[in-house]
Coordinates of C-alpha atoms and ligand atoms in Angstrom, one line a residue:
Chain Z
X1 CA 32.4 -45.3 -56.2
X2 CA 33.3 -42.0 -57.6
X3 CA 32.5 -38.9 -55.6
X4 CA 33.1 -35.2 -56.0
X5 CA 33.9 -34.9 -52.3
X6 CA 36.2 -37.3 -50.5
X7 CA 37.0 -36.7 -46.7
X8 CA 40.5 -38.0 -47.4
X9 CA 41.1 -35.0 -49.6
X10 CA 40.9 -32.6 -46.7
X11 CA 44.2 -34.0 -45.3
X12 CA 45.8 -33.4 -48.7
X13 CA 44.9 -29.6 -48.6
X14 CA 48.5 -28.8 -47.9
X15 CA 49.5 -30.5 -51.2
X16 CA 48.1 -27.6 -53.3
X17 CA 51.6 -26.2 -53.3
X18 CA 52.6 -29.1 -55.7
X19 CA 51.2 -27.2 -58.6
X20 CA 52.0 -23.6 -57.5
X21 CA 54.2 -23.4 -54.5
X22 CA 54.7 -19.6 -54.2
X23 CA 51.0 -18.8 -54.0
X24 CA 50.2 -21.7 -51.8
X25 CA 52.9 -20.7 -49.3
X26 CA 51.6 -17.2 -49.3
X27 CA 48.0 -18.5 -48.8
X28 CA 48.9 -20.8 -45.9
X29 CA 51.0 -18.1 -44.2
X30 CA 48.0 -15.7 -44.5
X31 CA 45.6 -18.4 -43.3
X32 CA 47.7 -19.2 -40.3
X33 CA 48.1 -15.6 -39.4
X34 CA 44.4 -14.9 -39.7
X35 CA 43.4 -17.6 -37.3
X36 CA 45.9 -16.6 -34.6
X37 CA 44.7 -15.1 -31.3
X38 CA 44.3 -11.3 -32.0
X39 CA 41.7 -8.6 -31.3
X40 CA 39.3 -11.6 -31.7
X41 CA 40.1 -14.8 -29.8
X42 CA 41.0 -17.9 -31.7
X43 CA 37.7 -19.3 -30.4
X44 CA 35.6 -16.5 -31.8
X45 CA 37.4 -16.8 -35.1
X46 CA 36.7 -20.5 -35.2
X47 CA 33.0 -19.9 -34.6
X48 CA 32.9 -17.3 -37.5
X49 CA 34.7 -19.8 -39.7
X50 CA 32.1 -22.4 -38.8
X51 CA 29.3 -20.1 -39.7
X52 CA 30.9 -19.1 -43.0
X53 CA 31.6 -22.7 -43.8
X54 CA 27.8 -23.3 -43.7
X55 CA 27.2 -20.3 -45.9
X56 CA 29.6 -21.4 -48.6
X57 CA 28.5 -25.0 -47.9
X58 CA 31.9 -26.4 -48.0
X59 CA 31.8 -29.9 -46.5
X60 CA 35.6 -29.9 -45.8
X61 CA 35.3 -26.6 -43.9
X62 CA 32.2 -27.8 -42.0
X63 CA 34.2 -31.0 -40.9
X64 CA 37.3 -29.0 -40.0
X65 CA 35.6 -26.2 -38.1
X66 CA 33.2 -28.6 -36.3
X67 CA 36.3 -30.3 -34.9
X68 CA 38.1 -27.1 -34.3
X69 CA 35.3 -25.3 -32.4
X70 CA 34.9 -28.5 -30.3
X71 CA 38.6 -28.5 -29.5
X72 CA 38.3 -24.9 -28.5
X73 CA 35.6 -25.8 -26.0
X74 CA 32.5 -24.5 -27.8
X75 CA 29.4 -26.3 -26.9
X76 CA 26.7 -27.5 -29.3
X77 CA 24.4 -24.6 -28.5
X78 CA 27.1 -22.0 -29.4
X79 CA 27.9 -23.9 -32.6
X80 CA 24.3 -24.0 -33.6
X81 CA 23.8 -20.4 -32.8
X82 CA 26.7 -19.5 -35.0
X83 CA 25.1 -21.4 -37.9
X84 CA 21.8 -19.6 -37.2
X85 CA 23.6 -16.3 -37.6
X86 CA 24.8 -17.4 -41.0
X87 CA 21.3 -18.6 -41.9
X88 CA 19.7 -15.4 -40.7
X89 CA 22.0 -13.3 -42.8
X90 CA 21.3 -15.5 -45.8
X91 CA 17.6 -15.4 -45.4
X92 CA 17.7 -11.7 -44.6
X93 CA 19.7 -11.1 -47.8
X94 CA 17.0 -12.9 -49.7
X95 CA 14.2 -11.1 -48.1
X96 CA 15.7 -7.6 -48.3
X97 CA 15.6 -8.1 -52.1
X98 CA 11.9 -8.4 -51.9
X99 CA 11.9 -4.6 -51.4
X100 CA 13.1 -4.5 -55.0
X101 CA 10.4 -6.9 -56.0
X102 CA 7.9 -4.6 -54.3
X103 CA 9.3 -1.5 -56.0
X104 CA 9.1 -3.2 -59.4
X105 CA 5.6 -4.5 -58.7
X106 CA 4.4 -1.0 -57.8
X107 CA 6.1 0.4 -60.9
X108 CA 4.4 -2.0 -63.2
X109 CA 1.0 -1.8 -61.5
X110 CA -1.8 0.6 -62.3
Chain F
X1 CA 25.3 -47.0 -16.4
X2 CA 27.6 -48.8 -18.9
X3 CA 29.6 -51.8 -17.7
X4 CA 33.4 -52.2 -17.6
X5 CA 35.1 -53.9 -20.5
X6 CA 35.9 -56.7 -18.1
X7 CA 32.3 -57.2 -17.0
X8 CA 31.2 -57.1 -20.7
X9 CA 33.9 -59.7 -21.4
X10 CA 35.1 -57.5 -24.2
X11 CA 38.1 -58.6 -26.2
X12 CA 39.7 -55.3 -25.2
X13 CA 39.8 -56.4 -21.6
X14 CA 42.7 -58.5 -22.7
X15 CA 45.8 -56.2 -22.8
X16 CA 47.5 -58.5 -25.3
X17 CA 44.7 -57.7 -27.8
X18 CA 45.0 -54.0 -27.0
X19 CA 48.7 -54.0 -27.6
X20 CA 48.2 -55.9 -30.9
X21 CA 45.9 -53.1 -32.1
X22 CA 48.3 -50.4 -31.0
X23 CA 51.2 -52.1 -32.6
X24 CA 49.6 -52.6 -36.0
X25 CA 50.5 -50.5 -38.9
X26 CA 47.9 -47.7 -39.3
X27 CA 45.9 -47.5 -42.6
X28 CA 47.6 -44.2 -43.3
X29 CA 51.0 -46.1 -43.2
X30 CA 52.5 -45.4 -39.8
X31 CA 54.6 -48.4 -38.8
X32 CA 54.3 -50.0 -35.4
X33 CA 57.5 -48.4 -34.2
X34 CA 56.4 -44.9 -35.3
X35 CA 56.7 -43.5 -31.8
X36 CA 60.3 -44.8 -31.4
X37 CA 61.1 -43.3 -34.8
X38 CA 59.8 -39.9 -33.8
X39 CA 61.7 -40.1 -30.6
X40 CA 64.8 -40.9 -32.4
X41 CA 64.4 -37.9 -34.7
X42 CA 64.0 -35.8 -31.6
X43 CA 67.2 -37.4 -30.1
X44 CA 65.1 -38.8 -27.2
X45 CA 65.4 -42.5 -28.0
X46 CA 65.7 -44.6 -25.8
X47 CA 63.4 -42.5 -23.6
X48 CA 65.1 -42.2 -20.2
X49 CA 64.0 -40.7 -16.8
X50 CA 65.4 -37.3 -15.8
X51 CA 64.7 -37.4 -12.0
X52 CA 62.1 -39.3 -10.1
X53 CA 60.3 -36.8 -8.0
X54 CA 56.7 -38.0 -8.2
X55 CA 55.2 -41.2 -7.0
X56 CA 51.7 -41.9 -8.5
X57 CA 49.9 -44.6 -6.6
X58 CA 46.8 -46.2 -8.1
X59 CA 45.0 -47.6 -5.1
X60 CA 42.5 -49.6 -7.1
X61 CA 40.2 -49.9 -10.0
X62 CA 37.0 -49.6 -8.0
X63 CA 34.9 -46.6 -8.9
X64 CA 31.3 -45.4 -8.5
X65 CA 31.3 -44.3 -12.1
X66 CA 32.0 -46.0 -15.4
X67 CA 33.0 -43.2 -17.7
X68 CA 33.1 -44.0 -21.4
X69 CA 36.7 -42.8 -21.8
X70 CA 38.2 -44.4 -18.7
X71 CA 41.7 -45.7 -19.3
X72 CA 41.6 -47.8 -16.1
X73 CA 38.4 -49.7 -17.1
X74 CA 37.3 -48.8 -13.6
X75 CA 33.8 -49.3 -12.2
X76 CA 31.7 -50.6 -9.3
X77 CA 32.3 -54.2 -10.5
X78 CA 36.1 -53.9 -10.2
X79 CA 37.4 -55.3 -7.0
X80 CA 41.1 -55.0 -7.5
X81 CA 42.3 -52.6 -4.8
X82 CA 45.5 -52.0 -2.9
X83 CA 46.0 -53.7 0.4
X84 CA 47.3 -52.0 3.6
X85 CA 50.4 -54.2 3.3
X86 CA 51.2 -52.8 -0.2
X87 CA 50.4 -49.3 1.1
X88 CA 53.0 -49.9 3.9
X89 CA 55.6 -50.7 1.2
X90 CA 54.7 -47.4 -0.4
X91 CA 55.1 -45.6 2.9
X92 CA 58.6 -47.2 3.4
X93 CA 59.7 -45.9 -0.1
X94 CA 58.2 -42.4 0.6
X95 CA 60.3 -42.3 3.8
X96 CA 63.5 -43.3 2.1
X97 CA 63.2 -41.1 -1.1
X98 CA 62.8 -37.4 -1.5
X99 CA 59.6 -37.1 -3.6
X100 CA 58.1 -33.7 -4.1
X101 CA 54.6 -35.1 -5.0
X102 CA 52.6 -38.2 -4.1
X103 CA 49.7 -38.5 -6.5
X104 CA 46.8 -40.7 -5.4
X105 CA 44.6 -42.1 -8.1
X106 CA 42.2 -44.9 -9.0
X107 CA 39.3 -45.7 -9.8
X108 CA 37.8 -43.6 -7.0
X109 CA 40.8 -43.7 -4.5
X110 CA 38.4 -42.7 -1.7
X111 CA 36.6 -46.1 -2.1
X112 CA 39.6 -48.0 -0.8
X113 CA 38.8 -48.7 2.8
X114 CA 42.4 -47.8 3.8
X115 CA 42.4 -44.6 1.9
X116 CA 42.1 -42.2 4.8
X117 CA 44.7 -44.2 6.9
X118 CA 47.1 -44.1 3.9
X119 CA 46.7 -40.3 3.5
X120 CA 47.2 -39.7 7.2
X121 CA 50.4 -41.9 7.2
X122 CA 51.9 -40.0 4.2
X123 CA 51.2 -36.7 5.9
X124 CA 52.9 -38.0 9.1
X125 CA 56.1 -38.7 7.1
X126 CA 56.3 -35.2 5.6
X127 CA 54.3 -32.1 6.5
X128 CA 55.3 -30.3 3.2
X129 CA 55.1 -33.0 0.6
X130 CA 52.5 -32.3 -2.1
X131 CA 49.7 -34.9 -1.8
X132 CA 47.3 -34.9 -4.8
X133 CA 44.1 -36.8 -4.7
X134 CA 42.4 -37.4 -8.1
X135 CA 38.8 -37.1 -7.0
X136 CA 36.0 -37.7 -9.4
X137 CA 33.7 -35.3 -7.5
X138 CA 30.6 -37.5 -7.5
X139 CA 32.1 -39.7 -4.8
X140 CA 31.8 -36.8 -2.4
X141 CA 28.0 -36.9 -2.7
X142 CA 27.7 -40.7 -3.4
X143 CA 26.7 -41.5 0.2
X144 CA 26.8 -39.8 3.7
X145 CA 30.0 -41.5 4.6
X146 CA 31.8 -39.4 2.1
X147 CA 30.2 -36.1 2.8
X148 CA 33.1 -35.0 5.0
X149 CA 35.7 -35.6 2.4
X150 CA 36.2 -31.9 1.7
X151 CA 37.0 -31.4 5.4
X152 CA 39.3 -34.4 5.4
X153 CA 41.2 -33.1 2.4
X154 CA 41.5 -29.7 4.0
X155 CA 42.7 -31.1 7.3
X156 CA 45.6 -32.9 5.6
X157 CA 46.3 -30.1 3.1
X158 CA 45.6 -32.2 0.1
X159 CA 45.6 -30.8 -3.4
X160 CA 42.4 -31.9 -5.1
X161 CA 42.4 -32.6 -8.9
X162 CA 39.0 -33.3 -10.3
X163 CA 37.6 -34.2 -13.7
X164 CA 35.0 -32.1 -15.3
X165 CA 35.0 -32.6 -19.0
X166 CA 32.8 -29.6 -19.8
X167 CA 30.8 -26.8 -18.3
X168 CA 27.7 -28.1 -20.1
X169 CA 25.4 -30.9 -18.8
X170 CA 25.3 -32.7 -22.2
X171 CA 29.1 -32.9 -22.8
X172 CA 29.8 -34.0 -19.2
X173 CA 27.0 -36.5 -18.9
X174 CA 27.7 -38.0 -22.4
X175 CA 31.2 -39.0 -21.2
X176 CA 30.7 -39.6 -17.5
X177 CA 27.1 -40.8 -17.2
X178 CA 23.7 -39.3 -16.6
X179 CA 23.4 -36.9 -13.7
X180 CA 27.2 -36.6 -13.3
X181 CA 27.2 -32.9 -14.1
X182 CA 24.7 -32.0 -11.5
X183 CA 26.4 -34.1 -8.8
X184 CA 29.8 -32.7 -9.7
X185 CA 28.5 -29.1 -9.3
X186 CA 27.2 -30.0 -5.9
X187 CA 30.5 -31.5 -4.9
X188 CA 32.4 -28.5 -6.2
X189 CA 30.2 -26.2 -4.1
X190 CA 31.1 -28.4 -1.1
X191 CA 34.8 -28.0 -1.9
X192 CA 34.5 -24.3 -2.4
X193 CA 32.6 -24.0 0.9
X194 CA 35.6 -25.2 3.0
X195 CA 37.9 -22.9 1.0
X196 CA 39.1 -25.0 -1.9
X197 CA 39.8 -23.0 -5.1
X198 CA 39.5 -19.7 -3.3
X199 CA 42.2 -17.1 -3.5
X200 CA 44.5 -17.0 -0.5
X201 CA 43.0 -20.1 1.1
X202 CA 46.1 -22.1 0.1
X203 CA 43.7 -25.0 -0.7
X204 CA 44.2 -26.0 -4.3
X205 CA 41.4 -27.3 -6.5
X206 CA 42.4 -28.0 -10.1
X207 CA 40.0 -29.3 -12.7
X208 CA 40.8 -31.7 -15.5
X209 CA 39.3 -31.3 -18.9
X210 CA 39.4 -34.2 -21.4
X211 CA 37.6 -34.0 -24.6
X212 CA 34.3 -35.9 -24.6
X213 CA 34.8 -37.5 -28.0
X214 CA 37.4 -38.2 -30.8
X215 CA 39.0 -34.7 -30.8
X216 CA 42.0 -33.2 -29.2
X217 CA 42.0 -30.5 -26.4
X218 CA 42.5 -26.9 -27.5
X219 CA 44.6 -24.3 -25.8
X220 CA 44.7 -24.8 -22.0
X221 CA 44.9 -21.1 -21.4
X222 CA 41.7 -20.2 -23.4
X223 CA 39.8 -23.2 -22.1
X224 CA 40.7 -22.3 -18.5
X225 CA 39.3 -18.8 -19.1
X226 CA 36.1 -20.2 -20.6
X227 CA 35.7 -22.7 -17.8
X228 CA 36.3 -20.0 -15.1
X229 CA 33.7 -17.8 -16.7
X230 CA 31.1 -20.5 -17.3
X231 CA 31.4 -22.0 -13.8
X232 CA 31.3 -18.7 -12.0
X233 CA 28.1 -17.7 -13.8
X234 CA 25.6 -19.3 -13.1
X235 CA 27.1 -21.8 -10.7
X236 CA 29.3 -19.5 -8.5
X237 CA 32.1 -22.1 -8.6
X238 CA 35.8 -21.1 -8.4
X239 CA 38.9 -23.3 -9.0
X240 CA 42.6 -22.7 -9.5
X241 CA 43.9 -24.2 -12.7
X242 CA 42.4 -26.2 -15.6
X243 CA 44.5 -29.1 -16.9
X244 CA 43.9 -30.3 -20.4
X245 CA 44.5 -34.0 -20.8
X246 CA 44.4 -35.8 -24.2
X247 CA 42.5 -39.1 -24.2
X248 CA 45.0 -41.9 -24.9
X249 CA 43.8 -44.6 -27.2
X250 CA 43.7 -47.4 -24.7
X251 CA 41.0 -49.3 -22.7
X252 CA 37.5 -47.9 -22.8
X253 CA 38.5 -44.9 -25.0
X254 CA 40.1 -47.3 -27.5
X255 CA 36.8 -49.3 -27.4
X256 CA 34.9 -46.0 -28.1
X257 CA 37.2 -45.1 -31.0
X258 CA 36.9 -48.6 -32.6
X259 CA 33.1 -48.9 -32.1
X260 CA 32.5 -45.3 -33.4
X261 CA 34.8 -45.8 -36.4
X262 CA 37.1 -42.9 -35.2
X263 CA 40.2 -44.9 -34.5
X264 CA 42.2 -44.3 -37.7
X265 CA 41.5 -40.6 -37.9
X266 CA 42.2 -40.1 -34.2
X267 CA 45.6 -41.9 -34.5
X268 CA 46.3 -39.9 -37.5
X269 CA 45.5 -36.6 -35.6
X270 CA 47.7 -37.7 -32.7
X271 CA 50.6 -38.7 -34.9
X272 CA 50.5 -35.7 -37.2
X273 CA 50.5 -33.3 -34.2
X274 CA 53.6 -34.8 -32.6
X275 CA 55.5 -32.1 -30.8
X276 CA 59.2 -32.8 -29.9
X277 CA 59.1 -30.2 -27.0
X278 CA 56.1 -32.1 -25.5
X279 CA 58.0 -35.3 -26.0
X280 CA 60.9 -33.9 -23.9
X281 CA 58.5 -33.2 -21.1
X282 CA 56.5 -36.4 -20.9
X283 CA 55.6 -37.2 -17.3
X284 CA 57.1 -40.7 -17.3
X285 CA 60.5 -39.0 -17.1
X286 CA 59.9 -37.8 -13.5
X287 CA 57.2 -40.2 -12.3
X288 CA 56.9 -43.8 -11.1
X289 CA 53.5 -45.3 -11.1
X290 CA 52.5 -48.0 -8.6
X291 CA 49.6 -50.4 -9.4
X292 CA 47.2 -51.8 -6.9
X293 CA 49.2 -55.0 -6.5
X294 CA 52.5 -53.1 -5.9
X295 CA 54.1 -53.5 -9.3
X296 CA 55.9 -50.5 -10.8
X297 CA 55.2 -48.9 -14.2
X298 CA 56.4 -45.9 -16.2
X299 CA 53.0 -44.3 -16.0
X300 CA 49.3 -45.0 -15.3
X301 CA 48.7 -45.8 -18.9
X302 CA 51.5 -48.4 -19.1
X303 CA 50.1 -49.8 -15.9
X304 CA 46.8 -50.4 -17.6
X305 CA 48.6 -52.1 -20.5
X306 CA 50.5 -54.2 -17.9
X307 CA 53.9 -53.0 -19.2
X308 CA 56.0 -53.1 -16.1
X309 CA 59.2 -51.1 -15.6
X310 CA 62.1 -52.6 -17.4
X311 CA 64.3 -53.3 -14.4
X312 CA 65.0 -56.4 -12.4
X313 CA 63.1 -55.1 -9.4
X314 CA 59.6 -54.5 -10.5
X315 CA 57.8 -54.4 -7.2
X316 CA 57.5 -51.6 -4.7
X317 CA 58.8 -53.9 -2.0
X318 CA 62.1 -54.0 -3.9
X319 CA 62.3 -50.3 -4.8
X320 CA 65.7 -49.4 -6.2
X321 CA 66.1 -45.7 -7.1
X322 CA 69.3 -46.4 -9.1
X323 CA 68.0 -49.0 -11.5
X324 CA 64.7 -47.1 -11.9
X325 CA 66.6 -44.0 -12.9
X326 CA 68.7 -45.8 -15.4
X327 CA 65.8 -47.8 -17.0
X328 CA 64.5 -47.4 -20.5
X329 CA 60.9 -46.2 -20.5
X330 CA 58.6 -48.5 -22.5
X331 CA 56.7 -46.9 -25.2
X332 CA 54.1 -47.8 -27.9
X333 CA 51.7 -45.9 -30.2
X334 CA 49.5 -44.8 -27.2
X335 CA 52.4 -42.5 -26.2
X336 CA 51.4 -40.2 -29.1
X337 CA 48.6 -39.1 -26.8
X338 CA 51.3 -37.5 -24.5
X339 CA 53.2 -35.7 -27.2
X340 CA 50.5 -34.2 -29.5
X341 CA 50.0 -30.5 -29.7
X342 CA 50.8 -28.8 -26.4
X343 CA 51.5 -32.2 -24.8
X344 CA 49.5 -33.9 -22.1
X345 CA 50.3 -35.3 -18.7
X346 CA 48.4 -35.7 -15.4
X347 CA 49.3 -32.0 -14.8
X348 CA 47.9 -30.9 -18.1
X349 CA 49.8 -29.4 -21.1
X350 CA 53.5 -29.8 -21.0
X351 CA 54.7 -27.2 -23.4
Ligands
LIG1 S1 37.5 -41.9 -15.5 FE1 37.8 -41.8 -13.3 S2 35.7 -41.5 -12.5 FE2 35.5 -42.2 -14.5 S3 35.3 -44.5 -14.3 FE3 37.5 -44.0 -14.7 S4 38.3 -43.8 -12.6 FE4 36.1 -43.7 -12.4
LIG2 S1 52.0 -43.1 -22.3 FE1 53.3 -43.2 -20.5 S2 55.2 -44.0 -21.2 FE2 54.2 -43.2 -23.0 S3 54.9 -41.1 -23.2 FE3 53.0 -41.1 -22.0 S4 53.7 -41.1 -19.9 FE4 55.4 -41.8 -21.2

């Protein structure tokens, strides 16, 4: 069966350097550095990544950061709350545009 | 409560079958000798002991719980427990060898009727030796005859090491059984009440975290911080250290991995996160494990796989420090559980 997404491909992420090594190396260095313990803990960063993964709806990232947040000791409630934050921002962003709709409505109305 | 693999007459209760699974080539192409190959690359093959300073004694498979991940396949139906005669052999060895640590485990070691006698006798031999009891917590509240265990531990200056896979009810109960979290909290309060885990009491209470599922433990330091915070508020519980232990793919955890379809991915994770520094610090290099019937093993995991020490004297009654120190430690794919990431041992991360 042909699929656009294959879980096995996640493990091959590191191979993107095959086609362009220099940029891949730079990316993975940057990626690794970003997720290190810093002003934010590695755990907090992992929860942000989980939320963003849902926003961009990347199945690879959702798998990877579900496992990662679990490894970092997050519980199911914390994980779901992170996704709700993403969802709230998404729906908020949709709804705040309704002000534009309202403005336009008023402009076009008698 | 789930049943032991043995009671279920599962194929996995047969160690021959377990070893067959562990020795098979993985779908992602790791050969059966992958662990030996990795050790060779790290200049650690054949794996040899450094110094034997810890005797870990498994006093029996009997337990009041049947956790889903148990590598002992312990449970209330398991009747294999150590006799006083075998304990006496252990005492003779403790007298004649300078161990720093005696680590008592099970099942629930406290369920062995000779447990208290054994602890008292070890303490008589050496006032200073570190005696660890791997207490599953719920045993303390299982029935009134165990309620005084915290006092007994305190009286003999025992270091208590207890499993609590998570600070949430759901994650703990999903691994250890319904109601376990609540009972564990009650038991932890009883331990705290006599001074365990409190600063300056000198009574050490360590907790063990193992992931409740097919994933690896994260950083021990951050998890410890999180556990301390979450147990203090709202439960007012304190403890000393958190040990992160990786689940090894044997016995009931292997059964879980196979049934849930996670086996291949889990092995892949373990193998790909092999850490040579962790390999250098594996616990079998300073520990001998004694089984309930007195046979000697490289570790509690090899014990469950019935892989006895590779020497001519394999029984505690024939203890020989020299041959044991020179032996080759027996390994297989399950060993990747001790060498992944920050490493894993009965004392937590190793690197
Ligand atoms: S993990 Fe420990 S408490 Fe759970 S069944 Fe096994 S021996 Fe008993
Ligand atoms: S499973 Fe046992 S023998 Fe293998 S590395 Fe771990 S402690 Fe050593």
